[in-house]
Every structure is written in C-alpha cells, then in structure tokens.
Coordinates of C-alpha atoms and ligand atoms in Angstrom, one line a residue:
M28 CA -3.6 25.7 -8.9
P29 CA -6.8 25.0 -7.1
I30 CA -7.8 21.6 -6.0
E31 CA -10.9 20.5 -8.1
F32 CA -13.5 18.7 -6.0
E33 CA -15.5 17.1 -9.1
A34 CA -13.6 14.0 -9.9
P35 CA -12.4 13.6 -13.5
K36 CA -14.0 11.6 -15.9
P37 CA -11.3 8.5 -15.7
I38 CA -11.5 8.6 -12.0
L39 CA -15.4 8.2 -12.2
Q40 CA -15.0 5.4 -14.8
T41 CA -12.7 3.7 -12.7
Q42 CA -14.8 3.5 -9.6
F43 CA -17.6 2.3 -12.0
I44 CA -15.5 -0.6 -13.4
L45 CA -13.9 -1.5 -10.2
K46 CA -17.2 -1.7 -8.4
T47 CA -18.0 -4.7 -10.4
V48 CA -14.5 -6.2 -9.8
A49 CA -15.0 -5.7 -6.0
D50 CA -18.7 -7.0 -6.0
E51 CA -18.1 -10.0 -8.5
M52 CA -14.6 -11.2 -8.1
M53 CA -13.4 -10.2 -4.7
R54 CA -16.4 -10.3 -2.3
P55 CA -17.5 -13.6 -2.9
R56 CA -13.8 -15.0 -2.5
S57 CA -13.2 -12.9 0.7
R58 CA -14.1 -15.6 3.2
Y59 CA -12.5 -18.4 1.5
F60 CA -9.0 -17.0 1.2
D61 CA -9.6 -15.6 4.8
E62 CA -9.9 -19.1 6.0
H63 CA -7.4 -20.7 3.7
E64 CA -4.3 -18.5 4.4
H65 CA -1.6 -18.3 1.9
E66 CA -3.5 -20.1 -0.8
I67 CA -2.9 -17.8 -4.0
P68 CA -6.1 -16.2 -5.6
W69 CA -4.8 -17.3 -9.2
D70 CA -8.2 -16.8 -10.9
Y71 CA -8.5 -13.2 -9.7
I72 CA -4.6 -12.3 -10.2
E73 CA -4.9 -13.6 -14.1
F74 CA -8.2 -11.7 -14.4
M75 CA -6.9 -8.6 -13.0
H76 CA -3.6 -8.9 -15.0
L77 CA -5.5 -9.2 -18.4
A78 CA -8.1 -6.3 -17.2
M79 CA -5.3 -4.0 -16.4
K80 CA -3.4 -4.8 -19.9
A81 CA -6.7 -4.2 -21.5
S82 CA -7.3 -0.9 -20.1
S83 CA -4.8 1.5 -18.8
G84 CA -1.6 -0.4 -18.4
S85 CA -0.2 -3.4 -16.6
S86 CA 0.2 -2.2 -13.0
L87 CA -1.1 0.4 -10.6
A88 CA 2.3 2.3 -11.1
P89 CA 2.0 5.8 -12.2
R90 CA 3.5 6.5 -15.7
E91 CA 6.8 8.2 -15.9
N92 CA 5.3 11.6 -16.8
G93 CA 2.7 10.8 -14.3
T94 CA -0.2 10.3 -16.8
R95 CA -2.1 7.6 -17.8
K96 CA -4.1 6.6 -21.1
M97 CA -7.8 5.9 -20.5
D98 CA -10.1 5.3 -23.6
G99 CA -7.1 5.1 -25.8
E100 CA -6.6 8.9 -25.3
K101 CA -3.8 10.5 -23.6
E102 CA -4.5 12.5 -20.4
K103 CA -4.0 16.2 -20.6
H104 CA -2.0 18.0 -18.0
P105 CA -2.3 18.5 -15.0
S106 CA -1.5 14.8 -14.2
I107 CA -4.1 12.6 -12.2
G108 CA -1.7 9.8 -11.9
Y109 CA -1.5 9.4 -8.3
Q110 CA -5.1 10.4 -7.8
L111 CA -6.4 7.5 -10.0
I112 CA -4.0 5.1 -8.4
A113 CA -5.6 6.0 -4.9
T114 CA -9.2 5.8 -6.5
Q115 CA -8.2 2.4 -7.8
I116 CA -6.8 1.3 -4.6
E117 CA -9.7 2.5 -2.5
S118 CA -12.4 0.7 -4.8
L119 CA -10.0 -2.5 -4.5
A120 CA -9.7 -2.4 -0.7
Y121 CA -13.4 -2.0 -0.8
G122 CA -13.6 -5.3 -2.4
D123 CA -11.2 -6.8 -0.2
L124 CA -8.0 -5.3 1.3
G125 CA -5.9 -8.6 1.2
M126 CA -6.8 -9.4 -2.3
Y127 CA -6.0 -5.8 -3.3
H128 CA -2.3 -6.9 -2.2
C129 CA -2.6 -9.9 -4.8
L130 CA -2.9 -7.4 -7.4
P131 CA -0.3 -8.3 -10.0
G132 CA 2.3 -5.1 -10.4
G133 CA 5.3 -3.5 -8.8
A134 CA 3.8 -2.4 -5.5
L135 CA 6.2 -0.8 -2.9
G136 CA 9.2 -2.6 -5.0
A137 CA 8.4 -0.6 -8.0
A138 CA 7.6 2.5 -6.0
A139 CA 11.1 2.2 -4.6
V140 CA 12.7 2.0 -8.1
H141 CA 10.6 5.1 -9.0
A142 CA 11.7 7.2 -6.0
A143 CA 15.2 6.1 -5.8
G144 CA 16.4 4.7 -9.4
T145 CA 18.0 6.3 -12.1
P146 CA 16.0 6.7 -15.4
E147 CA 18.0 4.0 -17.0
Q148 CA 17.2 1.8 -14.0
K149 CA 13.5 2.7 -14.2
E150 CA 13.4 1.5 -17.8
K151 CA 15.5 -1.6 -16.9
F152 CA 13.5 -2.6 -14.0
L153 CA 10.0 -1.5 -14.5
A154 CA 9.3 -2.5 -18.0
R155 CA 8.5 -6.4 -16.9
F156 CA 5.2 -5.2 -15.4
K157 CA 3.8 -5.0 -19.0
D158 CA 4.8 -8.5 -19.8
D159 CA 2.4 -11.2 -20.7
K160 CA 2.5 -12.9 -17.3
P161 CA 1.5 -11.3 -14.1
T162 CA 4.5 -10.1 -12.2
F163 CA 5.0 -9.0 -8.8
A164 CA 7.6 -6.9 -6.8
A165 CA 8.0 -6.1 -3.1
M166 CA 10.2 -4.0 -0.7
C167 CA 12.2 -5.3 2.2
I168 CA 13.4 -2.6 4.7
T169 CA 12.0 -3.9 8.0
E170 CA 14.1 -6.2 10.0
A171 CA 13.8 -7.5 13.8
G172 CA 14.7 -4.1 15.8
A173 CA 14.6 -2.2 12.9
G174 CA 11.2 -1.2 11.8
S175 CA 10.0 2.3 13.1
D176 CA 13.6 3.3 13.3
N177 CA 14.5 1.7 10.0
S178 CA 17.8 3.6 9.7
A179 CA 19.0 1.0 12.2
I180 CA 19.1 -2.0 9.6
R181 CA 21.8 -4.3 9.8
T182 CA 21.5 -5.8 6.5
R183 CA 25.1 -5.2 4.8
A184 CA 26.2 -4.8 1.2
V185 CA 29.7 -5.0 0.4
L186 CA 31.2 -4.2 -3.0
D187 CA 33.5 -7.0 -4.4
E188 CA 35.7 -4.9 -6.8
K189 CA 36.9 -8.1 -8.4
T190 CA 33.6 -8.9 -9.7
N191 CA 32.1 -5.7 -9.6
E192 CA 28.9 -7.1 -7.5
W193 CA 27.6 -6.3 -4.4
V194 CA 27.3 -8.9 -1.7
I195 CA 24.5 -8.7 0.7
N196 CA 24.0 -10.4 3.8
G197 CA 20.9 -10.0 6.3
E198 CA 17.5 -11.0 7.5
K199 CA 14.4 -9.2 6.4
I200 CA 10.9 -9.6 7.9
F201 CA 7.3 -8.8 7.0
V202 CA 7.7 -8.2 3.5
T203 CA 4.3 -7.8 1.6
G204 CA 4.2 -10.2 -1.5
G205 CA 7.8 -11.3 -0.9
D206 CA 6.9 -14.9 -1.9
K207 CA 5.1 -13.9 -5.1
S208 CA 7.9 -11.5 -6.0
F209 CA 10.9 -13.7 -5.4
S210 CA 9.8 -17.5 -5.6
E211 CA 9.2 -19.1 -9.2
Y212 CA 5.6 -20.0 -10.0
E213 CA 4.9 -21.1 -13.5
K214 CA 2.0 -18.7 -13.8
L215 CA 3.9 -15.5 -12.8
G216 CA 6.6 -13.3 -14.5
K217 CA 10.2 -13.1 -13.0
G218 CA 9.5 -10.3 -10.3
F219 CA 12.2 -8.8 -7.9
I220 CA 12.5 -7.6 -4.4
V221 CA 14.4 -4.3 -3.3
V222 CA 16.3 -4.7 -0.4
W223 CA 17.7 -1.9 1.7
A224 CA 21.0 -2.4 3.2
T225 CA 23.9 -0.3 4.7
I226 CA 26.8 0.1 2.5
D227 CA 28.7 1.8 5.3
P228 CA 27.5 1.3 8.8
S229 CA 29.5 3.9 10.6
A230 CA 27.6 6.5 8.4
G231 CA 24.2 5.9 9.7
R232 CA 21.3 6.9 7.4
A233 CA 24.0 8.2 4.9
G234 CA 24.9 4.6 4.0
M235 CA 21.6 3.4 3.4
R236 CA 20.9 1.9 -0.1
A237 CA 18.5 -0.2 -2.0
F238 CA 19.4 -3.0 -4.0
V239 CA 17.2 -4.7 -6.9
V240 CA 17.3 -8.4 -6.3
E241 CA 16.1 -10.5 -9.0
G242 CA 13.7 -13.4 -8.4
G243 CA 15.5 -16.7 -8.0
T244 CA 18.8 -15.1 -7.2
P245 CA 20.9 -17.5 -5.1
G246 CA 21.5 -17.2 -1.6
V247 CA 18.0 -15.8 -1.1
K248 CA 15.5 -17.9 1.1
I249 CA 12.0 -17.1 1.8
V250 CA 12.2 -18.5 5.5
R251 CA 8.4 -18.4 6.2
L252 CA 5.0 -16.8 5.9
E253 CA 3.6 -15.1 8.6
H254 CA 0.1 -16.1 9.9
K255 CA -1.7 -12.9 10.5
L256 CA -4.8 -11.3 12.1
G257 CA -6.1 -9.9 8.8
I258 CA -5.3 -9.7 5.3
R259 CA -4.4 -13.4 5.2
V260 CA -4.4 -13.9 1.4
S261 CA -1.7 -11.3 1.1
D262 CA 1.7 -13.3 1.7
T263 CA 4.0 -11.5 4.0
A264 CA 7.6 -13.1 4.0
A265 CA 10.2 -13.4 6.3
I266 CA 13.4 -13.4 3.9
S267 CA 17.2 -14.2 4.5
L268 CA 20.0 -13.3 2.3
V269 CA 23.3 -15.2 2.7
D270 CA 26.1 -13.9 0.3
V271 CA 23.6 -12.8 -2.2
R272 CA 25.3 -11.4 -5.2
V273 CA 23.8 -8.6 -7.6
P274 CA 25.4 -6.4 -10.3
S275 CA 26.8 -3.1 -9.3
D276 CA 24.2 -1.3 -11.3
H277 CA 21.5 -2.8 -9.0
L278 CA 22.1 -0.4 -6.5
L279 CA 19.4 2.3 -7.1
G280 CA 21.0 5.7 -7.3
S281 CA 24.5 6.4 -6.2
P282 CA 26.8 4.3 -4.2
V283 CA 29.1 7.3 -3.3
V284 CA 28.4 8.0 0.7
V285 CA 28.7 11.6 1.6
E286 CA 29.2 11.9 5.3
R287 CA 26.2 13.3 7.4
S288 CA 24.2 13.4 4.0
T289 CA 20.9 11.4 4.4
S290 CA 20.7 10.7 0.6
G291 CA 20.3 7.2 0.8
F292 CA 17.6 7.4 3.6
K293 CA 15.8 9.8 1.4
G294 CA 15.1 7.5 -1.0
A295 CA 13.4 5.3 1.3
M296 CA 11.4 8.4 2.4
A297 CA 10.6 9.6 -1.0
T298 CA 9.2 6.1 -1.7
F299 CA 6.9 6.5 1.4
D300 CA 5.8 10.1 0.4
A301 CA 4.4 8.3 -2.6
T302 CA 2.8 5.1 -0.9
R303 CA 1.6 6.3 2.4
P304 CA -1.5 8.3 0.6
L305 CA -2.1 5.2 -1.2
V306 CA -2.3 3.0 2.0
A307 CA -4.5 5.6 3.4
A308 CA -6.9 5.1 0.6
S309 CA -6.8 1.3 1.0
G310 CA -7.9 2.0 4.7
I311 CA -10.7 4.0 3.4
G312 CA -12.0 1.5 1.1
V313 CA -12.2 -1.0 3.9
A314 CA -14.0 1.4 6.2
R315 CA -16.5 2.3 3.3
A316 CA -17.1 -1.3 2.9
A317 CA -18.2 -2.1 6.4
L318 CA -20.2 1.6 6.7
E319 CA -22.1 0.6 3.6
F320 CA -23.0 -2.8 4.8
L321 CA -24.0 -1.2 8.1
K322 CA -26.4 1.1 6.2
E323 CA -27.7 -1.9 4.4
K324 CA -28.5 -3.7 7.5
L325 CA -30.1 -0.8 9.2
A326 CA -32.3 -0.2 6.1
E327 CA -33.5 -3.8 6.0
N328 CA -34.5 -3.4 9.8
G329 CA -36.4 -0.1 8.7
V330 CA -33.8 2.5 9.8
Q331 CA -33.3 5.3 7.5
I332 CA -30.7 7.8 8.1
R333 CA -32.7 11.1 8.1
Y334 CA -29.9 13.4 6.6
G335 CA -30.8 17.2 7.1
L336 CA -32.5 17.0 10.6
P337 CA -31.2 19.0 13.5
R338 CA -28.8 16.8 15.3
Q339 CA -30.7 16.7 18.3
K340 CA -33.6 15.3 16.6
L341 CA -31.6 12.3 15.2
S342 CA -31.3 9.0 16.8
N343 CA -28.0 8.0 18.4
I344 CA -27.5 5.4 15.6
E345 CA -28.1 8.1 13.0
R346 CA -25.9 10.4 14.7
E347 CA -23.1 7.6 14.7
V348 CA -23.5 6.9 11.1
I349 CA -23.3 10.6 10.0
D350 CA -20.3 11.0 12.2
M351 CA -18.6 8.0 10.4
E352 CA -19.3 9.3 7.0
I353 CA -17.8 12.7 8.1
M354 CA -14.7 11.2 9.3
L355 CA -14.5 8.9 6.0
K356 CA -15.0 12.0 3.8
S357 CA -12.4 14.0 5.5
A358 CA -10.0 11.2 5.5
W359 CA -10.6 10.9 1.6
L360 CA -10.0 14.7 1.2
M361 CA -6.3 14.2 2.9
V362 CA -5.8 11.5 0.4
I363 CA -6.9 13.5 -2.5
K364 CA -4.8 16.6 -1.2
A365 CA -1.6 14.2 -0.8
T366 CA -1.9 12.5 -4.2
W367 CA -2.9 16.1 -5.8
M368 CA 0.3 17.4 -4.5
A369 CA 2.4 14.2 -5.6
D370 CA 0.7 14.6 -9.2
N371 CA 1.8 18.2 -9.3
K372 CA 5.3 17.4 -7.9
K373 CA 4.9 19.4 -4.8
P374 CA 6.8 18.2 -1.7
N375 CA 4.0 16.3 0.3
A376 CA 5.9 14.5 3.1
L377 CA 3.5 16.5 5.5
E378 CA 0.3 15.7 3.8
A379 CA 1.4 12.1 2.8
S380 CA 1.9 11.3 6.5
M381 CA -1.3 13.3 7.8
S382 CA -3.5 11.2 5.4
K383 CA -1.9 8.0 6.7
V384 CA -2.6 8.9 10.2
K385 CA -6.0 10.0 9.5
S386 CA -7.0 7.0 7.6
G387 CA -5.4 4.5 9.9
D388 CA -7.4 6.0 12.6
V389 CA -10.7 6.4 10.8
A390 CA -10.6 2.8 9.1
T391 CA -9.9 1.3 12.6
K392 CA -12.6 3.0 14.4
I393 CA -15.3 2.6 11.8
T394 CA -14.8 -1.1 11.2
Q395 CA -14.9 -1.4 15.0
K396 CA -17.9 0.7 15.4
V397 CA -19.7 -1.2 12.7
V398 CA -19.0 -4.5 14.4
E399 CA -20.2 -2.9 17.8
I400 CA -23.5 -1.5 16.3
L401 CA -24.4 -4.8 14.4
G402 CA -23.7 -6.5 17.8
P403 CA -23.9 -10.6 17.0
L404 CA -24.2 -10.0 13.3
G405 CA -21.0 -7.9 13.3
Y406 CA -19.0 -10.6 15.6
S407 CA -20.4 -13.5 13.5
R408 CA -18.5 -15.1 10.7
E409 CA -21.4 -15.3 8.7
F410 CA -20.7 -11.7 7.5
L411 CA -17.6 -10.0 6.4
A412 CA -17.9 -7.0 9.1
E413 CA -15.5 -9.0 11.7
K414 CA -13.2 -9.7 8.8
W415 CA -12.9 -5.9 8.0
M416 CA -12.2 -4.9 11.4
R417 CA -9.1 -7.3 11.4
D418 CA -8.0 -6.3 7.9
A419 CA -8.4 -2.6 8.5
K420 CA -5.9 -2.5 11.5
I421 CA -3.0 -3.1 9.4
T422 CA -3.5 0.2 7.6
D423 CA -2.6 1.8 10.9
I424 CA 0.7 -0.3 11.1
Y425 CA 2.7 -0.8 8.0
E426 CA 4.4 2.1 6.0
G427 CA 4.9 3.8 9.2
T428 CA 2.7 3.4 12.3
G429 CA 0.4 5.9 13.5
Q430 CA 2.7 7.1 16.0
I431 CA 5.6 7.5 13.7
N432 CA 3.6 9.3 11.1
R433 CA 2.2 11.6 14.0
L434 CA 6.2 12.3 14.8
V435 CA 6.7 13.2 11.0
V436 CA 3.8 15.5 10.9
A437 CA 5.0 17.1 14.1
R438 CA 8.7 17.4 12.9
Q439 CA 7.3 19.0 9.5
I440 CA 5.2 21.5 11.1
L441 CA 7.8 22.3 14.0
G442 CA 10.7 22.4 11.9
Y443 CA 12.7 19.8 13.9
S444 CA 14.9 17.0 12.6
G445 CA 14.5 13.2 13.1
S446 CA 17.2 13.3 15.9
E447 CA 15.8 16.5 17.7
L448 CA 12.3 15.0 17.8
R449 CA 11.9 11.2 18.1
Ligands
LIG505 C1 1.2 -7.2 7.4 C2 2.4 -6.5 7.3 C3 3.0 -6.3 6.2 C4 4.1 -5.6 6.1 N1 4.9 -5.2 5.0 C5 6.1 -4.5 5.0 C6 6.7 -4.4 3.6 O1 6.3 -4.8 2.5 N2 7.9 -3.9 3.8 C7 8.8 -3.8 4.9 O2 9.8 -3.4 5.0 N3 8.1 -3.7 6.1 C8 6.7 -4.1 6.2 N4 6.1 -4.4 7.2 C9 6.8 -4.1 8.5 C10 6.1 -2.5 9.0 O3 6.3 -1.3 8.2 C11 6.6 -2.5 10.4 O4 6.0 -3.4 11.0 C12 6.2 -1.3 10.9 O5 6.7 -0.1 10.3 C13 6.5 -1.1 12.5 O6 7.8 -1.5 12.7 P1 8.2 -2.6 14.0 O7 7.5 -3.7 13.6 O8 9.9 -2.8 14.0 O9 7.6 -1.9 15.3 P2 8.3 -1.2 16.4 O10 9.0 0.0 15.6 O11 9.2 -2.0 17.3 O12 7.0 -0.6 16.9 C14 6.1 -1.1 18.0 C15 5.3 0.0 18.7 O13 6.1 1.2 19.1 C16 5.6 2.2 18.4 N5 7.0 3.1 18.3 C17 7.9 2.9 17.9 N6 8.8 3.8 17.9 C18 8.1 5.0 18.7 C19 8.4 6.4 18.8 N7 9.6 6.8 18.7 N8 7.6 7.3 19.2 C20 6.1 6.7 19.6 N9 5.9 5.2 19.3 C21 6.9 4.6 18.7 C22 5.1 1.7 17.1 O14 4.3 2.9 17.0 C23 4.3 0.5 17.5 O15 3.0 0.9 18.1 C24 4.7 -5.0 7.3 C25 4.4 -5.5 8.5 C26 3.3 -6.0 8.5 C27 2.3 -6.3 9.7

C-alpha cells in the first residue's frame, strides 16, 4: 500500500480549524500561563472540550477501529486515525505546547489502556472521555532511578486474595497531567492514572503490569507539582501510593507472569509505539511556530527567502532558513510514516523511535537557531521565541530521551535485544 503524500481532506480541515484555535485561543495566553505556572487554563479546557464534542469526538484518542467521523461521515478505510491525531497535535503545539498538554482527554493514560487493556477494559475506562465534563487521564511509569530503564521500577502490586484487590505501594515522579487526572475539581469529570508496578520483582520485565487507579482513590497523594524550564502550564506531578487498593480487573491485560516473557513490558512498549510519533508531531509544531515567526520578522526587515536560487547565490540567513525548512519537512515525513504504519496495523517500533529522535533534534535545533538569528529579539520575553526554545527541549526528553530512542533504533536495525545493547 503506497503512502499518499497529498493530505486527505479531514487532515486539511483539521489544520485549518486548529490554526484558528492556535492563533485565537492559545497564543494570546501563552505568556500569561508561562508566567503563572500551575494556573489551570479553564476557559481553554472548556472551549476545547465543547469543540471536540461538537466535531470528531471527545478526545484525541483514536477510535477503536482506527477511524474517526468528520463532517458526520464515517471515514472510509484505510484508516487515518493516528495521522489525524498527529496533525491535531502538531497544530495545537504550534499554538502552545504546554496548553496542548491541557487538552481534555485520555492522553498517555488512555493510550496505555488502548495498548494493554482487554476489549472490556477499553469499554469500561475509555467511555468517560465522552462525558459532559472535560476529563483527564495520565500514565505513571517513571520513578527515581527508573526512567530510561523503566524495567527497574520498584512500585509493587500485591494481590489480596481475600478481597480480590491489588494493593499498590510506591512513588512516581514526573507524571504529565497527574493532578488534573487524579485530583477532584468541580469543573472536571472523574479521571484516572495508569500506574505501572511489578507484581513479581524476581521476574524483571515479565512482572511489570499496568493498573488503572481511579481519581480520588484513598492512599494516593499528589506530593508536589514540578517547577519546570518549559511547558509550565502543564502539570507534572510527583505521586505517592500507600496501600492503594484497586479491584482485580483494574490490572490491564493478564495477571499471569510467564517467566522470562516480556509480555508486561510489551504493554509499555506498545503504548510508546503509538505515542512517540505523536510526541514527535508536537515537537514539529513548536519548531514550525519558531520558524514562521523568524520568517515574519525577516520579512518585516526586508529579507525575503529567494527559493530556487543556486545555494551559492543565497545569503547565509536564506541558507539557514531553507535548511531548517528541510529539517522540519523531513521530520514531519517520518511522523507521517510512523503514524501511517500504526493506522495500517504494521509494527512501527523502529519508525516510532526514529521519528521521535529526529523531531526531538529538529525541534531543539530550530528553536535555538531562531533565538540565535533574532539576537536580542529572540532572547527578549517580549516575544515567544525564547519560550519556544524552553518548551521544545522536553520533546527530546519525555517518552524516551533522544539517547534511549537511538538505542531502540540501533537494536531494531541490528537485531539485538535490550540486554545485548544498552
Ligand atoms: C516534563 C516531563 C514530563 C514527563 N511526563 C511523564 C509522564 O507523563 N509519565 C512518565 O512515566 N514519565 C514522564 N516523564 C519522565 C520521562 O519520561 C523521563 O524523565 C525520561 O524517560 C528520562 O528518564 P530519567 O528521568 O530517569 O533520566 P535518566 O534515565 O537518568 O537519564 C539521564 C540521562 O542519561 C541518558 N541515558 C540513560 N540511559 C542511557 C543509556 N543506556 N545510553 C545512553 N544514554 C543514557 C539519558 O538519555 C539522559 O540524557 C516526564 C518527564 C518530564 C521532564
């Protein structure tokens, strides 16, 4: 099946609509929420919730069959579910990467249910995102000492056979949207966090399982919200779990530990195969914002990019801009390939990590270069260029750092396992 380079109509429509959202709802608030860290952008959340309900659904999660309704019509196969989500995320991150993280919906939490849950669990846990109130979910895998190597997690889940409940104890850090997913806010629906824990520490990766912990469950505490370099409007929570009890069917997938099988860990990896290209898309959105701003400022100063001239006839600035445009386009094509593979149910671990590596690099380099070329204008808080530079770096860190995703790529190409190449 060939990759189609002409964007389908729903994608073009999405880009058009979300450009207005980015320009009208997000950009004017970017600086305010950067300077008022942890304040919740309620009007944006409520607007986006209503807008998503009125259009294609109530969250950016793909439909179970990978198709989405646009214009009231059902998409014909082949599915473009993930490609459409990537486009939406790129467009929203172009508006503001931090505010994109405040978009109601299941985010990584729902992605984990999608990747590791049974059909009944998907039905049970994902329906809430269509409710009347905006609702959030988050995923907690990272712990102190267990980030890149998340098989080293120490959070423990033990089955209490008398009550048929799992009892979870541990500490999680850097949970995106953890507060909005777990704490009770009058304006929000009841969310959940997906907690990765081991049910058998001696089994290593085979013992890892994900548990849905409903908002408000006793024993869970939001310990703090991190103060960050960028995406400061996005809440990033540290969470402690002390004797947290969840029903046995809140374990996603199978509780049976098969020795040396990595089935539990595979649930985490399947989540990342779906979400890494989407993080890549978000990095591209920020980079595009910076690059377009640079071109605007150059044009205001009489510098037009003369496309089509031989390279040696171009000015240095023109060459720099064109090189950045090439970087951006090639990164986007990798996102399209990885999401196209996901849409067509092809294994995409290699392409997902490649797209994440490429985009993390491109977003970091372009936003930094834009600040550099703009000089004082780039460094000043009068404009958003310096903020985009701070925001962009996270796309090279979360959901596998650039280094870790390079390792994944190398393992996939060379045929090594995680223990053979680390
Ligand atoms: C704002 C923010 C939001 C986040 N959101 C979430 C979330 O929602 N849920 C969640 O579970 N986690 C989340 N994280 C955690 C994030 O995924 C981890 O920080 C990331 O995976 C890195 O893990 P670490 O922090 O343990 O760093 P470390 O693993 O200690 O890495 C430190 C450095 O060492 C490098 N390194 C590590 N191992 C190797 C290796 N084998 N080879 C080469 N280099 C290596 C890394 O690339 C990195 O540069 C978030 C983090 C941040 C900052």
